[in-house]
N, CA, C and O atoms as a MOPAC input file, in Angstrom:
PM7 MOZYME 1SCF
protein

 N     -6.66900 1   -11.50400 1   -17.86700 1
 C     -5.77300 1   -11.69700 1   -16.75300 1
 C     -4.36000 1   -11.31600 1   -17.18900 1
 O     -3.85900 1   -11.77500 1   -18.21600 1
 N     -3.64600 1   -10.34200 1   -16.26300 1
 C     -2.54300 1   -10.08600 1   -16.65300 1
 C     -1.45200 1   -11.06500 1   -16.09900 1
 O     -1.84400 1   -11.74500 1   -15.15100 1
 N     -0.34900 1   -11.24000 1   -16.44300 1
 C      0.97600 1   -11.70600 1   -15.81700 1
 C      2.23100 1   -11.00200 1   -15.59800 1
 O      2.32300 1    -9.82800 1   -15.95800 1
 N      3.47000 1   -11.76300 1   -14.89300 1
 C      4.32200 1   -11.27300 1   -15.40800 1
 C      5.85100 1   -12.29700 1   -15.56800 1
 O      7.01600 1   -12.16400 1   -15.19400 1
 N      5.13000 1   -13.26800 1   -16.28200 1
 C      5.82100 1   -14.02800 1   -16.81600 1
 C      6.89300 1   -13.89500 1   -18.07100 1
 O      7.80300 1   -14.69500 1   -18.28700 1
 N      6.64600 1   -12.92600 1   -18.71400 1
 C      7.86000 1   -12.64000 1   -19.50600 1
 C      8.74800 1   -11.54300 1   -18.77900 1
 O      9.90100 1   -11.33700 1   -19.15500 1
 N      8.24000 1   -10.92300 1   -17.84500 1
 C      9.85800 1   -10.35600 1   -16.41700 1
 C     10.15800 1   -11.06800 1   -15.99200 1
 O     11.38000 1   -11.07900 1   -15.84200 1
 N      9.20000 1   -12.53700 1   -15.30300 1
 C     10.01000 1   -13.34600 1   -14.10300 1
 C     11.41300 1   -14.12000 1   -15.35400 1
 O     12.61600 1   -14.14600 1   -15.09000 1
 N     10.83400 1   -14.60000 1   -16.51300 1
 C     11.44900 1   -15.57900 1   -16.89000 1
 C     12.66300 1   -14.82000 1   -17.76400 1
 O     13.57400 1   -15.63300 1   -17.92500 1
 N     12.97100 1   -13.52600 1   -18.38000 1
 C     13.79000 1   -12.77500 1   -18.66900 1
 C     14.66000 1   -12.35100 1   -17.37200 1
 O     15.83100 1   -12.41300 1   -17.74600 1
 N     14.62900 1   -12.04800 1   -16.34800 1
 C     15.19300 1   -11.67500 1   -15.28600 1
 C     15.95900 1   -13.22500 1   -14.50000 1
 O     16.72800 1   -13.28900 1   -13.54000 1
 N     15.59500 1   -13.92000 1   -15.03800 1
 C     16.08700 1   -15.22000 1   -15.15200 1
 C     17.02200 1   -15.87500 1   -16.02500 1
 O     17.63200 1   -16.94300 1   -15.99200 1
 N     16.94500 1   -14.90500 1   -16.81100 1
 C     17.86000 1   -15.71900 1   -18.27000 1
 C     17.38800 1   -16.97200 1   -19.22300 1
 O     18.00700 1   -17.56900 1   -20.10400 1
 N     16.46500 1   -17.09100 1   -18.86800 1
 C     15.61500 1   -18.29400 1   -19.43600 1
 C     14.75100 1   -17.83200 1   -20.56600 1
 O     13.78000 1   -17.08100 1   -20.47200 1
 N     15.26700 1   -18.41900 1   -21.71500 1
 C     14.90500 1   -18.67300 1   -22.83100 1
 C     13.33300 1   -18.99300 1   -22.90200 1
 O     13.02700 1   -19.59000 1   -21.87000 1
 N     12.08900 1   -18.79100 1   -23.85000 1
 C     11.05300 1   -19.47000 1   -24.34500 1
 C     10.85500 1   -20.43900 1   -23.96600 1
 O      9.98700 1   -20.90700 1   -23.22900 1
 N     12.30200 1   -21.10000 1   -24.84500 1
 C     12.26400 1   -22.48600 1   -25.24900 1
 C     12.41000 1   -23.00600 1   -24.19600 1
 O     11.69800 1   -24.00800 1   -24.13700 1
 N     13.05100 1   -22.82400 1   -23.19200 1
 C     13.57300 1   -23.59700 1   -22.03600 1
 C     12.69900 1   -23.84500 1   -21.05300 1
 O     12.63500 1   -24.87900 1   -20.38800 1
 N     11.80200 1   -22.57300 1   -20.93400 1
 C     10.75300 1   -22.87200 1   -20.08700 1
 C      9.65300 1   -23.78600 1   -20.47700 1
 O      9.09100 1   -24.57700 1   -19.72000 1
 N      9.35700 1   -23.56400 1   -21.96600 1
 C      8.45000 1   -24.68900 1   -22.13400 1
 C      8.79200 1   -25.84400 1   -22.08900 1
 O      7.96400 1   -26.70400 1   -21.79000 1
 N     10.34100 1   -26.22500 1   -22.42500 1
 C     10.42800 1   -27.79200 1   -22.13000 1
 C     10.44800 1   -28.21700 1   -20.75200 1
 O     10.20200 1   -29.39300 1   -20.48300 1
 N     10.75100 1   -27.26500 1   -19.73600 1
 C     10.44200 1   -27.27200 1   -18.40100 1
 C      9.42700 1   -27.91200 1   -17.82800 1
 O      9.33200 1   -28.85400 1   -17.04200 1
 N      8.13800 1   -26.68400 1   -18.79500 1
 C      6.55000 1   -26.66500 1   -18.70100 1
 C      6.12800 1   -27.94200 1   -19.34900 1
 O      5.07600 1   -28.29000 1   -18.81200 1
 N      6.53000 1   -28.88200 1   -20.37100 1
 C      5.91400 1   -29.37600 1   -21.13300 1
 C      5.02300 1   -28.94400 1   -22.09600 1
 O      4.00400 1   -29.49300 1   -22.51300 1
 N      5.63200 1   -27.68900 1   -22.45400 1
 C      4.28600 1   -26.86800 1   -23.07200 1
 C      5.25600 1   -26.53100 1   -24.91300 1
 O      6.37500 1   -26.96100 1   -25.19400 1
 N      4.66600 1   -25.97300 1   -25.50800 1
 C      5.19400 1   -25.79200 1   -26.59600 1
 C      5.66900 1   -24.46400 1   -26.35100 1
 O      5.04500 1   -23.97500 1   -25.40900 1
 N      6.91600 1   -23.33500 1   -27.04000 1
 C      7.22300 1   -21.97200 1   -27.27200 1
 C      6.05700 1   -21.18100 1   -27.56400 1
 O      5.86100 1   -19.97000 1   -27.47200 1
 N      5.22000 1   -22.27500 1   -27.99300 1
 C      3.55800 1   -20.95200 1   -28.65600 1
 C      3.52900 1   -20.64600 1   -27.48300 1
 O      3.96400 1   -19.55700 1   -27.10800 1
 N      2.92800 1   -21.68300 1   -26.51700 1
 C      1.97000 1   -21.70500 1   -25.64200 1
 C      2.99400 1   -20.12800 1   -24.77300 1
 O      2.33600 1   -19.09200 1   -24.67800 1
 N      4.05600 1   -20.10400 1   -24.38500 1
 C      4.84800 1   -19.54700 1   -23.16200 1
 C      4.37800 1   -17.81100 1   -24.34200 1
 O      3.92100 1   -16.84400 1   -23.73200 1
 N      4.48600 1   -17.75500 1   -25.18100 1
 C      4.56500 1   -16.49800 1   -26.20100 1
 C      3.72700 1   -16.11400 1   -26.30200 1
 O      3.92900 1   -14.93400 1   -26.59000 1
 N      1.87900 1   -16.46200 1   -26.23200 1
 C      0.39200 1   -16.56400 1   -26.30300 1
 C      0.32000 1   -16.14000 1   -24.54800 1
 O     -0.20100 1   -15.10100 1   -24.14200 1
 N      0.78900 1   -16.90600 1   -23.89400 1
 C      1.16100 1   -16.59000 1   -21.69400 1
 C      1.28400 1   -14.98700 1   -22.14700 1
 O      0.36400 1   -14.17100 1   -22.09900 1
 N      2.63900 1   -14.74300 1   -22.59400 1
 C      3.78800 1   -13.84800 1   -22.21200 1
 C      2.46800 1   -12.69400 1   -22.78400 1
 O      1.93700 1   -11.81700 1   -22.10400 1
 N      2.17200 1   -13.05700 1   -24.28200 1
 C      1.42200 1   -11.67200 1   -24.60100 1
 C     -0.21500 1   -11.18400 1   -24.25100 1
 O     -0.92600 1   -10.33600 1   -24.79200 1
 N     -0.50300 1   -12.25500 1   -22.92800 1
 C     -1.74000 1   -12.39300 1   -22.84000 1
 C     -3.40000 1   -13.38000 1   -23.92500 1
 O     -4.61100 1   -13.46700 1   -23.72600 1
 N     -2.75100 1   -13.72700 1   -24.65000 1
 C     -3.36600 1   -13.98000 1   -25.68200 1
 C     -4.38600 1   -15.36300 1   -25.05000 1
 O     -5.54700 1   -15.63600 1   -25.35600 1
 N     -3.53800 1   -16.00900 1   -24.16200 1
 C     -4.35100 1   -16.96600 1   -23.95400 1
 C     -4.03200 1   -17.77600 1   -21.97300 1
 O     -2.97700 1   -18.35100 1   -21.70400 1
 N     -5.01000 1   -17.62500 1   -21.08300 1
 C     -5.17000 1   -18.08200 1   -19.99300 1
 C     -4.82500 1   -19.39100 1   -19.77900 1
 O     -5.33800 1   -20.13800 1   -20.61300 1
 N     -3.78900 1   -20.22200 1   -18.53900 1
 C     -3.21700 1   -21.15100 1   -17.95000 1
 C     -4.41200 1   -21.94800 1   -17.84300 1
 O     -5.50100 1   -21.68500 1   -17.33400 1
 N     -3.98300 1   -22.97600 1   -18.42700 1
 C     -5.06400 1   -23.90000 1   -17.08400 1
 C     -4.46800 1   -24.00900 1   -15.51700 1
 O     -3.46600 1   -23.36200 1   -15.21000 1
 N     -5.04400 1   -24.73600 1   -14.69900 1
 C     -5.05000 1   -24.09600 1   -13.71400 1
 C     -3.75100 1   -25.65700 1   -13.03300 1
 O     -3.28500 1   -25.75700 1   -11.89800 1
 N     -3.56100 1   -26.45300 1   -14.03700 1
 C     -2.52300 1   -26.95800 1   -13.09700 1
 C     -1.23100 1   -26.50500 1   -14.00200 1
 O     -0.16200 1   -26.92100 1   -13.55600 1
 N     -1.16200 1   -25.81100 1   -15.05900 1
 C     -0.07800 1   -25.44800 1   -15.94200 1
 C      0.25600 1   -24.14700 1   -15.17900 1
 O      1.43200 1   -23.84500 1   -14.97500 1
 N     -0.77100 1   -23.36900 1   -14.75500 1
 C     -0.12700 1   -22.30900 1   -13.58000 1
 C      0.75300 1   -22.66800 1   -12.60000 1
 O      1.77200 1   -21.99300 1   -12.46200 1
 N      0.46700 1   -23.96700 1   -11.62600 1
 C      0.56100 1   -24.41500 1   -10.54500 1
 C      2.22100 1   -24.87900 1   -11.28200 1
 O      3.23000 1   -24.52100 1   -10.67400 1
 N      2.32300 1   -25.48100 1   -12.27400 1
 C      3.76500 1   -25.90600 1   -12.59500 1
 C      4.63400 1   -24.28500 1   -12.69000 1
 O      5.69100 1   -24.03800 1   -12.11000 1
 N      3.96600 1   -23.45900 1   -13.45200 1
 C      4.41500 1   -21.99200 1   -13.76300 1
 C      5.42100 1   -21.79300 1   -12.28900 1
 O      6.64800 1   -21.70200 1   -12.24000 1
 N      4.52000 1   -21.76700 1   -11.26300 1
 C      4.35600 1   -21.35400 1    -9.76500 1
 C      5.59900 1   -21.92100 1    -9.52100 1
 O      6.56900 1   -21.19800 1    -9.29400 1
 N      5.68300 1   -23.12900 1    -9.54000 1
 C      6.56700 1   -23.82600 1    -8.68500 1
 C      7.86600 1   -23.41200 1    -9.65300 1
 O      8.76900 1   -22.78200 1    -9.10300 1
 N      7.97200 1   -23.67300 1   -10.78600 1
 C      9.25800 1   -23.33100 1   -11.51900 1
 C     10.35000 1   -22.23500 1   -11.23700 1
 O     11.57900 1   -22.24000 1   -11.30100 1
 N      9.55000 1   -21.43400 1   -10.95000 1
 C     10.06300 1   -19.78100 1   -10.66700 1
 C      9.84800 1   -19.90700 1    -8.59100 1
 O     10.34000 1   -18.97200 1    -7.95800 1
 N      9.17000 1   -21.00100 1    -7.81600 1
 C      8.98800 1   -20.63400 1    -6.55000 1
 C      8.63100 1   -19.22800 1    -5.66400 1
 O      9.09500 1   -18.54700 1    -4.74900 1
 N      7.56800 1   -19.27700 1    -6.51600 1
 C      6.82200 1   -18.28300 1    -5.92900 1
 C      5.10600 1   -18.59400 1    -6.09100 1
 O      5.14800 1   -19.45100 1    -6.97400 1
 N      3.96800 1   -18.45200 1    -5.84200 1
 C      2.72500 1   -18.75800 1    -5.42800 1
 C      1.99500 1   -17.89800 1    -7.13800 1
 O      2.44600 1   -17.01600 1    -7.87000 1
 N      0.85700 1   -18.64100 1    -7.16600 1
 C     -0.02400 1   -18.01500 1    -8.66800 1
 C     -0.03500 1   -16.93300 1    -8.61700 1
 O      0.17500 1   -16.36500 1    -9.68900 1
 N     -0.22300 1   -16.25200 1    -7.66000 1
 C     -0.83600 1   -14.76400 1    -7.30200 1
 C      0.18400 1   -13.93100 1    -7.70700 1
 O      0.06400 1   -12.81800 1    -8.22000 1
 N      1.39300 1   -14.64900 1    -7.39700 1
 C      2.56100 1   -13.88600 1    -7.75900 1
 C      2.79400 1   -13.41500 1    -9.14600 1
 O      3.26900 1   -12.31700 1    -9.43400 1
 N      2.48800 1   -14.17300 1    -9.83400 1
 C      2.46000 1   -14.22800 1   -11.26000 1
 C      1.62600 1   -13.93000 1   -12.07300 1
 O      1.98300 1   -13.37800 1   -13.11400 1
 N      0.22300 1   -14.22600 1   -11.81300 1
 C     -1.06200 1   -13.97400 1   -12.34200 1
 C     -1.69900 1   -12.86700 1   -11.41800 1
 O     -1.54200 1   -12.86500 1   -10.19700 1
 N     -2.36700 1   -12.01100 1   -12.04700 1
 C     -2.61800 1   -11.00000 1   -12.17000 1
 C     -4.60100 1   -10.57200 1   -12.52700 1
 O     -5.00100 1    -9.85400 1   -13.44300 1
 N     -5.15400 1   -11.02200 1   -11.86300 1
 C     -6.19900 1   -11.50800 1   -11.74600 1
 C     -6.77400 1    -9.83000 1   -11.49400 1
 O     -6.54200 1    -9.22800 1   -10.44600 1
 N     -7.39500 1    -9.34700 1   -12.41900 1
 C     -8.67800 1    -8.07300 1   -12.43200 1
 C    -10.14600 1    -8.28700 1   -12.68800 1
 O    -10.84800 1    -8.53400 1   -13.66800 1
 N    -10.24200 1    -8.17800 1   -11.97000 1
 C    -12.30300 1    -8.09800 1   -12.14600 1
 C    -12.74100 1    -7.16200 1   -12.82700 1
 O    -12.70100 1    -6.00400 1   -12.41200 1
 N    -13.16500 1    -7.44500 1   -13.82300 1
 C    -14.30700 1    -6.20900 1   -14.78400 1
 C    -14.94300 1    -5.64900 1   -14.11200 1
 O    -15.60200 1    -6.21900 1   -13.24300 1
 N    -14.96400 1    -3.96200 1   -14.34300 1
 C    -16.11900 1    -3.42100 1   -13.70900 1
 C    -17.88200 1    -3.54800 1   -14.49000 1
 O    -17.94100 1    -4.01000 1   -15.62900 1
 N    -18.60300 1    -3.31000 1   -14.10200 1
 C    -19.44300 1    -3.75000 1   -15.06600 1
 C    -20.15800 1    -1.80800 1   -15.14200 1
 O    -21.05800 1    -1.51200 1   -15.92700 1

């Protein structure tokens, strides 16, 4: 799943750090987001969402494998 959480939150001026203390999340966690490395749970999205006020979809980036 792609994002684009390291544009929304750079185009923001917002630091790593700032968002995760926002998030309650650690700097890994937002840096692991940012480089794809590792998928939201689904109410840590929902905080994502609201932080920036805009909807998951906005942010997450959801592709279906072709098979």
């Amino acid at each position: 799943m792609k994002n684009r959480l390291e544009e929304l939150r750079k185009s923001r001026g917002v630091r790593q750090e700032e968002l995760a203390d926002a998030l309650g999340v650690s700097r890994q966690t937002i840096g692991s987001l940012e480089n794809g490395r590792y998928n939201p749970s689904i109410l840590l999205a929902f905080k994502i969402a609201r932080y920036f006020g805009m909807t998951i979809e906005d942010i997450f980036i959801y592709e279906e494998e072709s098979k």
